[in-house]
Tab-separated table of C-alpha atoms in Angstrom:
chain	number	residue	atom	x	y	z
A	1	UNK	CA	185.316	104.287	18.393
A	2	UNK	CA	185.748	107.631	16.706
A	3	UNK	CA	182.845	109.923	17.575
A	4	UNK	CA	182.233	112.689	15.093
A	5	UNK	CA	181.068	115.857	16.808
A	6	UNK	CA	181.142	119.545	16.003
A	7	UNK	CA	184.582	121.134	16.169
A	8	UNK	CA	183.851	123.478	19.049
A	9	UNK	CA	181.436	121.448	21.194
A	10	UNK	CA	182.549	122.364	24.759
A	11	UNK	CA	182.723	118.755	26.037
A	12	UNK	CA	185.111	117.806	23.196
A	13	UNK	CA	188.114	119.016	25.229
A	14	UNK	CA	187.072	116.862	28.207
A	15	UNK	CA	186.666	113.780	26.021
A	16	UNK	CA	190.101	114.307	24.508
A	17	UNK	CA	191.676	114.691	27.964
A	18	UNK	CA	190.135	111.330	28.863
A	19	UNK	CA	191.875	109.826	25.811
A	20	UNK	CA	188.611	109.027	24.043
A	21	UNK	CA	188.781	108.912	20.246
A	22	UNK	CA	186.971	112.000	18.982
A	23	UNK	CA	186.809	113.113	15.350
A	24	UNK	CA	186.086	116.697	14.529
A	25	UNK	CA	184.239	117.661	11.371
A	26	UNK	CA	187.399	118.555	9.448
A	27	UNK	CA	189.078	115.171	9.879
A	28	UNK	CA	185.874	113.210	9.270
A	29	UNK	CA	185.298	115.034	5.985
A	30	UNK	CA	188.499	113.483	4.581
A	31	UNK	CA	187.511	109.882	5.295
A	32	UNK	CA	185.735	107.750	2.706
A	33	UNK	CA	183.423	105.916	5.091
A	34	UNK	CA	179.717	105.704	5.813
A	35	UNK	CA	179.466	106.570	9.546
A	36	UNK	CA	176.443	105.574	11.566
A	37	UNK	CA	174.100	108.511	12.042
A	38	UNK	CA	173.073	108.748	15.706
A	39	UNK	CA	170.632	111.369	16.983
A	40	UNK	CA	170.427	112.220	20.695
A	41	UNK	CA	167.210	113.869	21.867
A	42	UNK	CA	168.458	115.512	25.066
A	43	UNK	CA	165.540	116.228	27.404
A	44	UNK	CA	167.704	116.836	30.473
A	45	UNK	CA	168.022	120.409	31.787
A	46	UNK	CA	171.781	119.951	32.317
A	47	UNK	CA	172.503	119.544	28.613
A	48	UNK	CA	176.311	119.571	28.675
A	49	UNK	CA	176.562	117.084	31.551
A	50	UNK	CA	174.278	114.661	29.702
A	51	UNK	CA	176.175	115.187	26.441
A	52	UNK	CA	179.399	114.168	28.170
A	53	UNK	CA	177.866	111.103	29.831
A	54	UNK	CA	176.352	109.762	26.615
A	55	UNK	CA	179.387	110.477	24.452
A	56	UNK	CA	181.519	108.529	26.921
A	57	UNK	CA	179.172	105.570	26.536
A	58	UNK	CA	179.267	105.796	22.740
A	59	UNK	CA	183.058	105.824	22.601
A	60	UNK	CA	183.710	102.108	23.021
A	61	UNK	CA	183.042	100.367	19.712
A	62	UNK	CA	185.254	100.394	16.589
A	63	UNK	CA	182.478	101.997	14.529
A	64	UNK	CA	182.450	105.643	13.501
A	65	UNK	CA	179.430	107.576	14.728
A	66	UNK	CA	178.183	110.923	13.505
A	67	UNK	CA	176.370	112.557	16.443
A	68	UNK	CA	173.469	114.997	16.026
A	69	UNK	CA	171.828	116.638	19.059
A	70	UNK	CA	168.124	117.507	19.134
A	71	UNK	CA	166.157	119.596	21.629
A	72	UNK	CA	162.477	120.414	22.025
A	73	UNK	CA	161.385	123.638	20.365
A	74	UNK	CA	158.163	123.656	22.410
A	75	UNK	CA	160.046	123.976	25.711
A	76	UNK	CA	162.247	126.830	26.887
A	77	UNK	CA	165.386	125.518	28.572
A	78	UNK	CA	166.548	127.607	31.516
A	79	UNK	CA	169.655	125.677	32.612
A	80	UNK	CA	171.612	125.994	29.379
A	81	UNK	CA	172.679	129.020	27.383
A	82	UNK	CA	170.511	129.768	24.382
A	83	UNK	CA	173.715	130.178	22.378
A	84	UNK	CA	174.660	126.558	23.164
A	85	UNK	CA	171.354	125.293	21.810
A	86	UNK	CA	171.573	127.525	18.758
A	87	UNK	CA	175.104	126.375	17.943
A	88	UNK	CA	175.031	122.656	18.726
A	89	UNK	CA	171.384	121.530	18.650
A	90	UNK	CA	168.670	121.089	16.039
A	91	UNK	CA	164.910	121.114	16.456
A	92	UNK	CA	162.639	118.323	15.290
A	93	UNK	CA	161.335	120.610	12.574
A	94	UNK	CA	164.883	120.847	11.220
A	95	UNK	CA	165.497	117.087	11.405
A	96	UNK	CA	162.158	115.475	10.556
A	97	UNK	CA	163.054	114.914	6.901
A	98	UNK	CA	166.258	113.100	7.863
A	99	UNK	CA	166.742	109.441	8.747
A	100	UNK	CA	169.015	108.027	11.417
A	101	UNK	CA	170.571	104.663	12.175
A	102	UNK	CA	170.020	105.142	15.901
A	103	UNK	CA	168.144	107.487	18.229
A	104	UNK	CA	168.699	107.995	21.972
A	105	UNK	CA	165.937	109.690	23.999
A	106	UNK	CA	167.043	110.729	27.477
A	107	UNK	CA	165.152	111.007	30.710
A	108	UNK	CA	163.670	114.246	32.032
A	109	UNK	CA	162.805	115.597	35.515
A	110	UNK	CA	159.054	115.670	34.847
A	111	UNK	CA	158.060	112.201	36.001
A	112	UNK	CA	155.618	113.373	38.703
A	113	UNK	CA	153.559	115.145	36.030
A	114	UNK	CA	150.997	113.412	33.865
A	115	UNK	CA	152.385	112.936	30.373
A	116	UNK	CA	149.784	115.215	28.820
A	117	UNK	CA	150.721	117.987	31.283
A	118	UNK	CA	154.299	118.170	29.994
A	119	UNK	CA	154.533	121.220	27.737
A	120	UNK	CA	156.413	119.399	24.978
A	121	UNK	CA	154.329	116.193	25.043
A	122	UNK	CA	152.670	116.777	21.619
A	123	UNK	CA	156.076	117.376	20.025
A	124	UNK	CA	157.528	114.305	21.729
A	125	UNK	CA	154.631	112.210	20.392
A	126	UNK	CA	155.488	113.453	16.903
A	127	UNK	CA	159.079	112.288	17.453
A	128	UNK	CA	157.923	108.875	18.698
A	129	UNK	CA	155.804	108.503	15.553
A	130	UNK	CA	158.650	109.724	13.313
A	131	UNK	CA	161.060	107.197	14.870
A	132	UNK	CA	158.934	104.311	13.551
A	133	UNK	CA	159.822	105.098	9.958
A	134	UNK	CA	162.969	107.232	10.149
A	135	UNK	CA	165.131	105.374	12.706
A	136	UNK	CA	166.505	101.830	12.673
A	137	UNK	CA	166.582	101.407	16.475
A	138	UNK	CA	165.733	103.705	19.400
A	139	UNK	CA	167.227	103.645	22.909
A	140	UNK	CA	164.933	105.177	25.573
A	141	UNK	CA	166.267	106.123	29.023
A	142	UNK	CA	164.425	106.481	32.369
A	143	UNK	CA	161.470	108.909	31.918
A	144	UNK	CA	162.029	108.700	28.162
A	145	UNK	CA	161.486	104.931	28.465
A	146	UNK	CA	158.338	105.339	30.564
A	147	UNK	CA	156.932	107.907	28.137
A	148	UNK	CA	157.671	105.681	25.143
A	149	UNK	CA	156.015	102.665	26.789
A	150	UNK	CA	152.943	104.824	27.336
A	151	UNK	CA	152.917	106.169	23.771
A	152	UNK	CA	153.663	102.915	21.922
A	153	UNK	CA	151.831	100.393	24.129
A	154	UNK	CA	149.527	102.389	26.409
A	155	UNK	CA	151.342	101.274	29.593
A	156	UNK	CA	150.770	103.709	32.496
A	157	UNK	CA	153.313	104.745	35.107
A	158	UNK	CA	152.643	104.923	38.823
A	159	UNK	CA	154.113	106.969	41.667
A	160	UNK	CA	156.438	105.101	44.041
A	161	UNK	CA	156.133	105.421	47.812
A	162	UNK	CA	159.537	107.143	47.863
A	163	UNK	CA	162.287	107.938	45.406
A	164	UNK	CA	164.130	104.908	44.037
A	165	UNK	CA	167.643	106.193	44.517
A	166	UNK	CA	170.895	104.277	44.412
A	167	UNK	CA	172.724	101.444	42.683
A	168	UNK	CA	170.810	98.171	42.378
A	169	UNK	CA	171.563	94.604	41.335
A	170	UNK	CA	169.744	93.192	38.286
A	171	UNK	CA	169.461	89.664	36.944
A	172	UNK	CA	169.854	88.935	33.238
A	173	UNK	CA	167.005	87.181	31.453
A	174	UNK	CA	166.975	85.731	27.914
A	175	UNK	CA	170.756	85.614	27.701
A	176	UNK	CA	170.635	84.680	23.999
A	177	UNK	CA	169.541	88.210	23.086
A	178	UNK	CA	172.614	90.073	21.778
A	179	UNK	CA	171.807	93.193	23.835
A	180	UNK	CA	172.939	91.339	27.007
A	181	UNK	CA	175.823	89.476	25.377
A	182	UNK	CA	178.848	89.437	27.688
A	183	UNK	CA	176.838	90.335	30.803
A	184	UNK	CA	177.355	88.599	34.139
A	185	UNK	CA	174.349	86.867	35.704
A	186	UNK	CA	173.897	89.887	37.983
A	187	UNK	CA	175.039	93.448	37.344
A	188	UNK	CA	174.662	96.902	38.900
A	189	UNK	CA	173.025	100.006	37.389
A	190	UNK	CA	172.034	103.320	39.047
A	191	UNK	CA	168.406	104.451	39.402
A	192	UNK	CA	167.033	107.866	40.293
A	193	UNK	CA	163.259	108.178	39.887
A	194	UNK	CA	159.931	108.663	41.630
A	195	UNK	CA	157.799	106.551	39.272
A	196	UNK	CA	157.762	103.185	37.554
A	197	UNK	CA	155.890	101.277	34.900
A	198	UNK	CA	154.493	98.305	36.863
A	199	UNK	CA	156.161	94.990	36.090
A	200	UNK	CA	152.769	93.333	35.577
A	201	UNK	CA	151.917	95.830	32.845
A	202	UNK	CA	155.155	95.118	30.983
A	203	UNK	CA	154.840	91.368	31.507
A	204	UNK	CA	151.313	91.498	30.099
A	205	UNK	CA	152.395	93.222	26.894
A	206	UNK	CA	153.088	90.494	24.316
A	207	UNK	CA	155.058	92.916	22.128
A	208	UNK	CA	157.735	93.352	24.805
A	209	UNK	CA	160.528	91.105	26.036
A	210	UNK	CA	162.032	91.620	29.505
A	211	UNK	CA	165.827	91.269	29.559
A	212	UNK	CA	166.897	92.387	33.056
A	213	UNK	CA	165.095	92.994	36.332
A	214	UNK	CA	165.731	93.613	40.007
A	215	UNK	CA	163.884	92.449	43.099
A	216	UNK	CA	164.285	95.942	44.566
A	217	UNK	CA	164.197	98.225	41.523
A	218	UNK	CA	161.805	96.327	39.257
A	219	UNK	CA	162.301	95.901	35.523
A	220	UNK	CA	165.416	97.602	34.195
A	221	UNK	CA	165.577	96.590	30.541
A	222	UNK	CA	163.007	95.473	28.012
A	223	UNK	CA	162.772	95.597	24.243
A	224	UNK	CA	160.213	95.385	21.486
A	225	UNK	CA	160.366	91.922	19.981
A	226	UNK	CA	161.504	93.298	16.622
A	227	UNK	CA	164.551	94.939	18.246
A	228	UNK	CA	163.672	98.452	17.130
A	229	UNK	CA	162.912	99.876	20.576
A	230	UNK	CA	164.790	99.489	23.871
A	231	UNK	CA	163.553	100.762	27.227
A	232	UNK	CA	166.050	101.281	30.062
A	233	UNK	CA	164.452	102.365	33.344
A	234	UNK	CA	167.723	103.307	35.043
A	235	UNK	CA	170.738	105.424	34.217
A	236	UNK	CA	173.644	103.306	32.920
A	237	UNK	CA	175.215	106.491	31.513
A	238	UNK	CA	175.647	108.107	34.940
A	239	UNK	CA	179.155	109.054	36.030
A	240	UNK	CA	180.718	108.210	39.381
A	241	UNK	CA	179.509	111.415	41.046
A	242	UNK	CA	176.075	111.949	39.452
A	243	UNK	CA	174.046	110.423	42.294
A	244	UNK	CA	176.219	112.280	44.826
A	245	UNK	CA	175.524	115.582	43.081
A	246	UNK	CA	171.770	114.848	42.994
A	247	UNK	CA	171.822	113.950	46.693
A	248	UNK	CA	173.708	117.123	47.664
A	249	UNK	CA	171.381	119.240	45.493
A	250	UNK	CA	168.286	117.901	47.252
A	251	UNK	CA	169.876	118.325	50.681
A	252	UNK	CA	170.660	121.977	49.899
A	253	UNK	CA	167.077	122.538	48.747
A	254	UNK	CA	165.672	120.920	51.887
A	255	UNK	CA	164.029	118.116	49.918
A	256	UNK	CA	163.662	114.937	52.007
A	257	UNK	CA	166.073	112.434	50.483
A	258	UNK	CA	167.762	109.255	51.684
A	259	UNK	CA	171.414	108.487	51.040
A	260	UNK	CA	171.674	106.645	47.672
A	261	UNK	CA	171.592	102.917	48.305
A	262	UNK	CA	174.702	100.779	47.679
A	263	UNK	CA	176.627	103.845	46.527
A	264	UNK	CA	178.812	105.433	49.205
A	265	UNK	CA	181.200	103.218	51.220
A	266	UNK	CA	179.453	102.476	54.532
A	267	UNK	CA	176.587	104.748	53.329
A	268	UNK	CA	178.773	107.706	54.284
A	269	UNK	CA	178.125	110.622	51.874
A	270	UNK	CA	181.452	112.216	52.835
A	271	UNK	CA	183.329	109.343	51.192
A	272	UNK	CA	184.152	108.914	47.505
A	273	UNK	CA	181.345	107.017	45.705
A	274	UNK	CA	182.049	103.576	44.300
A	275	UNK	CA	181.935	103.215	40.504
A	276	UNK	CA	180.476	99.720	40.044
A	277	UNK	CA	178.504	99.786	36.786
A	278	UNK	CA	180.769	101.246	34.081
A	279	UNK	CA	181.774	97.977	32.347
A	280	UNK	CA	178.205	96.713	31.965
A	281	UNK	CA	176.987	100.146	30.899
A	282	UNK	CA	179.632	100.267	28.171
A	283	UNK	CA	178.676	96.757	27.113
A	284	UNK	CA	174.998	97.701	26.890
A	285	UNK	CA	175.652	100.621	24.547
A	286	UNK	CA	178.188	98.685	22.460
A	287	UNK	CA	175.790	95.767	22.000
A	288	UNK	CA	172.986	98.092	20.947
A	289	UNK	CA	175.166	99.936	18.441
A	290	UNK	CA	176.638	96.749	16.983
A	291	UNK	CA	173.768	94.258	16.890
A	292	UNK	CA	170.661	96.420	16.580
A	293	UNK	CA	171.975	99.434	14.683
A	294	UNK	CA	175.064	98.528	12.631
A	295	UNK	CA	174.029	94.939	11.830
A	296	UNK	CA	170.469	95.923	10.950
A	297	UNK	CA	170.562	99.350	9.350
A	298	UNK	CA	170.532	99.663	5.544
A	299	UNK	CA	173.498	101.263	3.816
A	300	UNK	CA	171.032	103.645	2.197
A	301	UNK	CA	169.149	105.346	5.029
A	302	UNK	CA	166.221	105.983	2.689
A	303	UNK	CA	165.454	102.265	2.948
A	304	UNK	CA	164.569	102.479	6.664
A	305	UNK	CA	160.933	101.538	7.231
A	306	UNK	CA	158.643	100.025	9.831
A	307	UNK	CA	159.012	96.454	8.550
A	308	UNK	CA	159.918	94.188	11.501
A	309	UNK	CA	163.315	92.491	11.515
A	310	UNK	CA	165.175	90.178	13.819
A	311	UNK	CA	168.907	90.167	14.528
A	312	UNK	CA	168.938	86.399	13.990
A	313	UNK	CA	167.280	86.784	10.577
A	314	UNK	CA	169.972	89.251	9.492
A	315	UNK	CA	172.708	86.777	10.374
A	316	UNK	CA	171.420	83.320	9.382
A	317	UNK	CA	174.256	82.830	6.934
């Protein structure tokens, strides 16, 4: 899929070296096509690393995507140059009058804090509310998923006894839902978190449908029954070395941390990590873009509203 990004976005060179199809603004301007408008709200402190991970995931469908990055104006980022944010990111204030086919909200390293203690929580709530009427479908990741479940459905999170850290097996449920089309019965996805939304809370919410879960890691994937919100508790976008880098970081800081489970050969952190989740991660993003964004979004973005829809209803004929 051609991804349209700004001409001088630093990760563009890496994507091109990996032979991923990237459009710059100049080439896209000469094509007579209505690209899908995708906004990425990047809450991670390592902005460029997360940009690269998500753009890799979005590079595997035949659809053209126009990518817009958003950051929180109510939080001062310390791990990214201010010039990078100024050049490549927009604030919610700058984007709130726009409408998007799809929105991705990332995780954030604030999960041990109460939601209301997070400095940008009021602004994030405004974005959650805005997404109801200005976005066709929203993809929430890790802490972003927990926060959205709390905002939209009042589901609380709870602290785990220790960090859930590693690569875990998940079983597909409700195989007829297009979001899990092409999945094996069991598949692997990385997790890296200290909290969870209890399975009983999600199971008790009639507005949600559980699509994949693990005996060890709990619920991985659920969706609102109208298909407009997806909640992914893990990190399908992670690269081969992301868990290794997190492990080494914590070791250097003296933070008690176990070796990521099911990740290094023989649990030996000196060995090259196994990449075991890429195909299903790509499938997850492709299915979301195709069935819940492209197949459902209006040609005129001004027609997006909060009226429920079903993928099956859009394709009865």
